């Protein structure tokens, strides 16, 4: 090993060197004082007291009354801590002396023994007491260590048992939540069943008829949490969606194509294109007027105390500007039947040009009727769901939809008269 050079030593600053010299000087003075006899020590203490009083008279040493209130509190706090430490040390000393006195057996009388032998006897007895106490503490420590090992094993056992119980409960809760989400998605209020023979989907050799969602997953998630009272995350709700419940395409998104629905959608679409409102269909407009943007019967019927005063915001810059929109109307049109001209009632789609303000007023008037129409639809779904849940084994429910949606046309465009739609049911 190479010898350490003087350069490799730690380089101290001047302040650190002065501090070290002062400490060494104090230590040397303390050692010299400990070697003094009683007379010299008393003389030394007398000089220290005189020097202290002289410095105090000169103002070099401040008493507690000369300090500020904050410094006085800090000094008193330091005194209390030192006094407490001193009392604890004295208490430990007294306890140790009392224990040695109680556990030390009386020495047998030895008249011829010298003081030096008596001192050795007390030392041996003290060592014996210390060894006995050490053995007792060692045995106690071993017992506590073994006890701790046993308790740790029990704690691990019960922790694993609790983990297994919670895991089983979680598995049961997961199955229940999955069943509720499944029933929610296949409800007629939230998805509709397709009628085509080829509109099926197969996964893992399970073939199901396709159902189309009536709303977005985000809105359905809010409705589910509101109805069930559960706090299910969006990701869990989306993951447990049945595979045959899929998102509708643009051409199959409409669920009701009655005249009221179609005409209000046309008006909303025209106002949205003119940047008067921020919604492209009437259902979204109705949803914006409900609490939490969720369709509820009380909100749609305007009986809710929280949202019955909500209104739609319009951005009309110039109310006299013209706008073009479509609508379904029933008119009497002349037709030649067997060589004779007759007036026939038909449902036709026509384009209407009006002003921005007139169309906004028309939409405001028809919006309340449209929201009541949505409430009726929700009540009908609720009634159908109640009937399904209370069917007996000998009963069945038939849901027949006559609204042909060829080219997004309302039903009356195909079936003008009620007696043209006839159904024959045979049991």
C-alpha positions as MATLAB code, in Angstrom:
seq = 'XXXXXXXXXXXXXXXXXXXXXXXXXXXXXXXXXXXXXXXXXXXXXXXXXXXXXXXXXXXXXXXXXXXXXXXXXXXXXXXXXXXXXXXXXXXXXXXXXXXXXXXXXXXXXXXXXXXXXXXXXXXXXXXXXXXXXXXXXXXXXXXXXXXXXXXXXXXXXXXXXXXXXXXXXXXXXXXXXXXXXXXXXXXXXXXXXXXXXXXXXXXXXXXXXXXXXXXXXXXXXXXXXXXXXXXXXXXXXXXXXXXXXXXXXXXXXXXXXXXXXXXXXXXXXXXXXXXXXXXXXXXXXXXXXXXXXXXXXXXXXXXXXXXXXXXXXXXXXXXXXXXXXXXXXXXXXXXXXXXXXXXXXXXXXXXXXXXXXXXXXXXXXXXXXXXXXXXXXXXXXXXXXXXXXXXXXXXXXXXXXXXXXXXXXXXXXXXXXXXXXXXXXXX';
ca = [
       0.000    0.000    0.000;
       1.301    3.424   -0.897;
       1.976    5.750    2.067;
      -0.547    8.546    2.463;
       0.860   11.885    1.452;
       0.247   15.094    3.318;
      -1.788   16.437    0.410;
      -4.393   13.658    0.728;
      -5.366   14.841    4.214;
      -8.539   16.849    4.701;
      -7.889   20.527    4.148;
      -9.519   22.630    6.916;
     -10.446   26.263    6.682;
      -9.083   28.884    9.095;
     -12.376   29.055   10.990;
     -12.433   25.276   11.443;
      -8.809   25.315   12.644;
      -9.583   27.997   15.239;
     -12.612   26.051   16.431;
     -10.557   22.872   16.806;
      -7.825   24.728   18.762;
     -10.420   26.178   21.144;
     -11.905   22.731   21.783;
      -8.464   21.262   22.418;
      -7.651   24.091   24.831;
     -10.904   23.524   26.748;
     -10.191   19.805   26.921;
      -6.662   20.371   28.222;
      -7.964   22.807   30.861;
     -10.605   20.285   31.941;
      -7.989   17.564   32.296;
      -5.645   19.836   34.258;
      -8.492   20.814   36.588;
      -9.355   17.166   37.264;
      -5.777   16.540   38.451;
      -5.869   19.314   41.056;
      -6.212   18.540   44.762;
      -9.075   19.905   46.855;
      -7.273   23.066   47.995;
      -6.055   24.000   44.508;
      -9.475   23.134   43.060;
     -11.236   25.412   45.545;
      -8.778   28.204   44.748;
      -9.475   27.700   41.035;
     -13.211   27.866   41.537;
     -12.836   31.055   43.593;
     -10.938   32.707   40.736;
     -13.619   31.578   38.281;
     -16.333   33.122   40.447;
     -14.471   36.386   40.720;
     -13.903   36.495   36.983;
     -17.625   35.779   36.412;
     -18.729   38.621   38.717;
     -16.268   40.997   37.115;
     -17.561   40.224   33.629;
     -21.112   40.573   34.904;
     -20.405   44.034   36.327;
     -18.732   45.066   33.080;
     -21.826   43.953   31.142;
     -20.085   41.202   29.216;
     -22.458   38.605   30.662;
     -26.188   39.256   30.405;
     -28.639   37.930   32.950;
     -32.116   36.705   32.104;
     -33.707   40.014   33.044;
     -31.555   41.781   30.420;
     -32.781   39.526   27.596;
     -35.763   39.992   25.333;
     -39.016   38.097   26.126;
     -38.422   35.638   23.292;
     -34.848   34.927   24.453;
     -36.075   34.571   28.029;
     -38.578   31.924   26.984;
     -35.930   30.005   25.051;
     -33.493   30.176   27.992;
     -36.128   28.986   30.471;
     -37.044   26.174   28.122;
     -33.382   25.119   27.977;
     -33.187   25.243   31.790;
     -36.287   23.056   32.110;
     -34.867   20.476   29.711;
     -31.520   20.365   31.490;
     -33.214   20.140   34.896;
     -35.382   17.303   33.632;
     -32.327   15.488   32.294;
     -30.496   15.990   35.583;
     -33.467   14.646   37.593;
     -33.673   11.594   35.357;
     -29.978   10.894   35.815;
     -30.276   11.261   39.578;
     -33.326    8.988   39.597;
     -31.475    6.305   37.610;
     -28.529    6.613   39.962;
     -30.745    6.265   43.050;
     -32.595    3.300   41.531;
     -29.337    1.565   40.674;
     -27.939    2.116   44.165;
     -31.172    0.882   45.766;
     -31.228   -2.242   43.559;
     -27.595   -2.990   44.410;
     -28.321   -2.439   48.078;
     -31.369   -4.730   48.051;
     -29.820   -7.506   45.978;
     -26.442   -7.472   47.634;
     -26.317  -10.024   50.464;
     -24.866   -8.839   53.753;
     -21.253   -9.663   54.119;
     -20.337  -12.110   56.835;
     -18.504  -10.550   59.758;
     -14.771  -10.835   59.331;
     -13.032   -8.942   62.070;
      -9.649   -9.538   60.609;
     -10.661   -8.384   57.100;
      -9.157   -5.242   55.780;
     -11.089   -2.409   54.020;
      -9.533   -3.443   50.755;
     -10.959   -6.996   51.028;
     -14.411   -5.567   51.933;
     -14.288   -3.429   48.803;
     -13.421   -6.447   46.669;
     -16.361   -8.368   48.202;
     -18.828   -5.631   47.219;
     -17.426   -5.597   43.687;
     -17.868   -9.351   43.348;
     -21.421   -9.245   44.678;
     -22.246   -6.386   42.322;
     -20.903   -8.358   39.393;
     -22.972  -11.339   40.469;
     -26.134   -9.208   40.605;
     -25.364   -7.760   37.173;
     -24.779  -11.229   35.712;
     -28.046  -12.472   37.221;
     -29.966   -9.523   35.802;
     -28.287  -10.069   32.439;
     -29.333  -13.732   32.389;
     -32.915  -12.788   33.331;
     -33.111  -10.136   30.584;
     -31.610  -12.518   28.039;
     -34.210  -15.188   28.875;
     -36.962  -12.584   28.627;
     -35.682  -11.411   25.225;
     -35.593  -14.967   23.910;
     -39.157  -15.542   25.104;
     -40.346  -12.325   23.424;
     -38.567  -13.199   20.177;
     -40.213  -16.649   20.071;
     -43.570  -15.091   20.914;
     -43.140  -12.568   18.101;
     -42.400  -15.364   15.616;
     -45.568  -17.212   16.659;
     -47.708  -14.077   16.384;
     -46.264  -13.266   12.957;
     -47.255  -16.729   11.717;
     -50.786  -16.278   13.048;
     -51.023  -12.835   11.501;
     -49.929  -14.166    8.097;
     -52.474  -17.001    8.363;
     -55.390  -14.691    9.173;
     -54.261  -12.187    6.536;
     -54.389  -14.879    3.851;
     -57.767  -16.040    5.136;
     -59.130  -12.488    4.902;
     -57.652  -12.171    1.406;
     -59.414  -15.346    0.262;
     -62.725  -14.186    1.771;
     -62.472  -10.784    0.076;
     -61.516  -12.431   -3.198;
     -64.616  -14.603   -3.059;
     -66.827  -11.636   -2.236;
     -65.255   -9.632   -5.060;
     -65.878  -12.494   -7.477;
     -69.530  -12.652   -6.398;
     -69.935   -8.879   -6.695;
     -68.322   -8.951  -10.153;
     -70.812  -11.564  -11.365;
     -73.729   -9.541   -9.975;
     -72.506   -6.305  -11.554;
     -71.908   -8.049  -14.871;
     -75.462   -9.406  -14.815;
     -76.890   -5.947  -14.106;
     -74.883   -4.390  -16.939;
     -75.989   -7.192  -19.278;
     -79.674   -6.697  -18.414;
     -79.291   -2.931  -18.816;
     -77.871   -3.196  -22.333;
     -80.487   -5.653  -23.634;
     -83.352   -3.548  -22.291;
     -85.580   -2.160  -25.046;
     -85.190    1.325  -23.591;
     -81.446    1.344  -24.253;
     -81.106   -0.876  -27.333;
     -83.414   -2.135  -30.059;
     -83.592   -5.544  -31.615;
     -83.015   -5.874  -35.352;
     -85.553   -7.799  -37.414;
     -83.467   -8.971  -40.358;
     -82.853  -12.674  -40.838;
     -79.175  -12.107  -41.528;
     -78.675   -9.460  -38.866;
     -76.935  -11.844  -36.493;
     -73.510  -12.064  -34.917;
     -71.618  -15.184  -33.808;
     -68.798  -15.342  -31.300;
     -67.335  -18.509  -29.766;
     -70.039  -20.585  -31.456;
     -72.794  -18.486  -29.835;
     -75.198  -16.918  -32.339;
     -77.239  -13.893  -31.305;
     -79.584  -11.438  -32.981;
     -77.955   -8.001  -33.246;
     -79.204   -5.205  -31.009;
     -78.408   -1.561  -31.792;
     -77.676    0.973  -29.059;
     -80.094    3.864  -28.719;
     -77.479    6.216  -27.249;
     -73.751    6.593  -26.727;
     -71.895    4.469  -24.199;
     -70.986    7.576  -22.197;
     -74.597    8.655  -21.747;
     -75.724    5.098  -21.019;
     -73.028    4.823  -18.352;
     -74.422    7.894  -16.583;
     -77.975    6.505  -16.821;
     -76.845    3.137  -15.426;
     -75.114    4.667  -12.393;
     -78.134    6.886  -11.774;
     -80.673    4.062  -11.973;
     -78.817    1.319  -10.093;
     -77.061    3.506   -7.534;
     -73.760    1.757   -8.273;
     -70.505    3.596   -8.847;
     -69.170    1.572  -11.783;
     -66.307    2.989  -13.801;
     -66.759    3.717  -17.480;
     -64.133    1.142  -18.446;
     -65.894   -1.649  -16.482;
     -69.247   -0.674  -17.978;
     -67.823   -0.719  -21.496;
     -65.965   -4.017  -20.989;
     -69.074   -5.924  -19.847;
     -71.215   -4.861  -22.807;
     -72.735   -7.951  -24.533;
     -71.058   -8.681  -27.836;
     -74.325   -8.658  -29.805;
     -75.183   -5.114  -28.636;
     -73.268   -2.991  -31.136;
     -73.035    0.615  -32.199;
     -75.509    1.596  -34.932;
     -74.351    3.004  -38.212;
     -75.416    6.394  -39.417;
     -78.189    4.886  -41.521;
     -79.644    2.852  -38.652;
     -79.348    5.279  -35.732;
     -82.969    6.535  -35.781;
     -85.246    4.679  -33.403;
     -88.515    6.518  -33.926;
     -89.516    7.871  -37.336;
     -92.923    9.270  -36.557;
     -93.828   12.619  -38.044;
     -93.111   14.517  -34.819;
     -89.663   13.001  -34.444;
     -88.723   13.473  -38.078;
     -89.961   17.077  -38.366;
     -88.233   18.200  -35.148;
     -85.010   16.529  -36.267;
     -85.209   18.382  -39.596;
     -85.686   21.723  -37.809;
     -82.843   21.032  -35.366;
     -80.553   20.004  -38.210;
     -81.339   23.193  -40.157;
     -80.746   25.389  -37.094;
     -77.490   23.567  -36.407;
     -76.273   24.117  -39.962;
     -77.079   27.813  -39.595;
     -75.042   27.807  -36.317;
     -78.034   28.969  -34.321;
     -77.966   25.993  -31.908;
     -75.163   23.568  -31.019;
     -77.184   20.340  -31.413;
     -77.867   18.488  -34.639;
     -80.984   16.528  -33.574;
     -83.994   17.105  -31.370;
     -83.175   14.315  -28.910;
     -79.884   15.997  -27.964;
     -81.766   19.266  -27.508;
     -84.194   17.580  -25.105;
     -81.305   15.932  -23.269;
     -79.615   19.323  -22.742;
     -82.752   20.575  -20.956;
     -82.716   17.668  -18.453;
     -80.714   17.202  -15.266;
     -77.175   15.883  -15.903;
     -78.043   15.551  -19.632;
     -79.994   12.345  -18.862;
     -83.508   11.748  -20.184;
     -85.903   11.297  -17.267;
     -89.685   11.269  -17.318;
     -89.990   14.021  -14.704;
     -87.520   16.230  -16.576;
     -89.196   15.664  -19.937;
     -92.635   16.430  -18.506;
     -91.143   19.634  -16.973;
     -92.223   18.638  -13.457;
     -88.666   18.480  -12.107;
     -87.958   21.300   -9.652;
     -84.316   21.567  -10.739;
     -84.522   21.888  -14.517;
     -88.065   23.046  -15.335;
     -86.753   26.579  -15.930;
     -83.970   25.520  -18.316;
     -84.173   27.050  -21.775;
     -82.323   26.507  -25.021;
     -79.741   29.087  -26.044;
     -80.112   30.477  -29.555;
     -77.552   32.510  -31.481;
     -79.640   34.583  -33.851;
     -77.631   37.368  -35.474;
     -80.212   38.547  -37.992;
     -83.719   37.160  -37.556;
     -84.761   38.210  -41.071;
     -82.252   35.937  -42.835;
     -83.881   33.074  -44.708;
     -83.309   29.404  -43.970;
     -84.361   26.226  -45.789;
     -85.605   23.120  -43.953;
     -87.604   19.968  -44.713;
     -90.809   18.608  -43.192;
     -93.384   15.882  -43.636;
     -96.910   17.127  -44.382;
    -100.193   15.485  -45.269;
    -101.870   17.075  -48.292;
    -104.707   16.407  -50.650;
    -103.253   16.002  -54.095;
    -105.234   15.430  -57.305;
    -104.859   11.969  -58.833;
    -106.465   10.332  -61.845;
    -108.112    7.069  -60.839;
    -109.893    5.069  -63.592;
    -110.057    8.139  -65.795;
    -111.503   10.371  -63.103;
    -109.593   13.050  -61.214;
    -109.903   12.683  -57.446;
    -108.315   14.312  -54.421;
    -106.220   11.837  -52.430;
    -104.613   12.450  -49.054;
    -100.868   11.690  -49.069;
     -97.898   12.275  -46.771;
     -95.140   14.053  -48.632;
     -91.780   15.584  -47.809;
     -91.452   19.209  -48.838;
     -88.839   21.955  -48.535;
     -89.861   25.154  -46.773;
     -88.046   28.490  -46.795;
     -88.626   30.803  -43.831;
     -86.758   33.295  -41.662;
     -84.468   32.443  -38.769;
     -86.726   34.003  -36.140;
     -89.883   32.262  -37.377;
     -88.155   28.868  -37.384;
     -86.812   29.447  -33.853;
     -90.318   30.344  -32.659;
     -91.752   27.248  -34.341;
     -89.115   25.046  -32.744;
     -89.788   26.558  -29.311;
     -93.505   25.815  -29.641;
     -93.014   22.221  -30.795;
     -90.234   21.430  -28.286;
     -92.554   20.960  -25.289;
     -94.785   18.597  -27.291;
     -91.733   16.703  -28.480;
     -90.409   16.277  -24.920;
     -93.780   14.927  -23.810;
     -93.569   12.521  -26.751;
     -90.194   11.272  -25.477;
     -91.657   10.846  -21.981;
     -94.478    8.725  -23.443;
     -91.890    6.535  -25.206;
     -90.018    6.009  -21.931;
     -93.263    5.123  -20.146;
     -94.072    2.613  -22.881;
     -90.660    0.960  -22.476;
     -91.203    0.857  -18.739;
     -94.592   -0.812  -19.183;
     -93.144   -3.361  -21.635;
     -90.326   -4.141  -19.223;
     -92.794   -4.647  -16.365;
     -94.895   -6.999  -18.496;
     -91.806   -9.007  -19.482;
     -90.734   -9.399  -15.874;
     -94.167  -10.569  -14.732;
     -95.025  -13.028  -17.502;
     -96.224  -16.449  -16.417;
     -94.840  -19.609  -18.086;
     -98.019  -19.886  -20.196;
     -97.900  -16.303  -21.517;
     -95.896  -14.548  -24.229;
     -95.383  -11.011  -25.418;
     -95.410   -9.961  -29.093;
     -93.933   -6.611  -30.055;
     -94.946   -5.799  -33.649;
     -93.527   -2.717  -35.357;
     -95.370   -1.529  -38.501;
     -93.209    1.543  -39.145;
     -91.379    0.806  -42.375;
     -88.241    2.908  -42.542;
     -87.527    2.733  -46.271;
     -85.536    5.855  -47.041;
     -86.262    7.290  -43.571;
     -89.897    7.862  -44.421;
     -92.619    8.074  -41.813;
     -95.094    5.234  -41.486;
     -98.022    7.041  -43.029;
     -96.086    7.381  -46.285;
     -96.592    3.630  -46.802;
     -99.773    2.895  -44.855;
    -102.144    5.782  -45.374;
    -105.159    3.985  -43.963;
    -105.238    1.963  -40.768;
    -107.107   -0.939  -42.356;
    -104.209   -1.567  -44.747;
    -102.004   -3.032  -41.951;
    -103.524   -6.366  -40.992;
    -101.934   -9.060  -38.871;
    -103.128  -12.618  -38.444;
    -102.069  -14.376  -35.247;
    -102.647  -18.090  -34.895;
    -102.064  -20.020  -31.679;
];
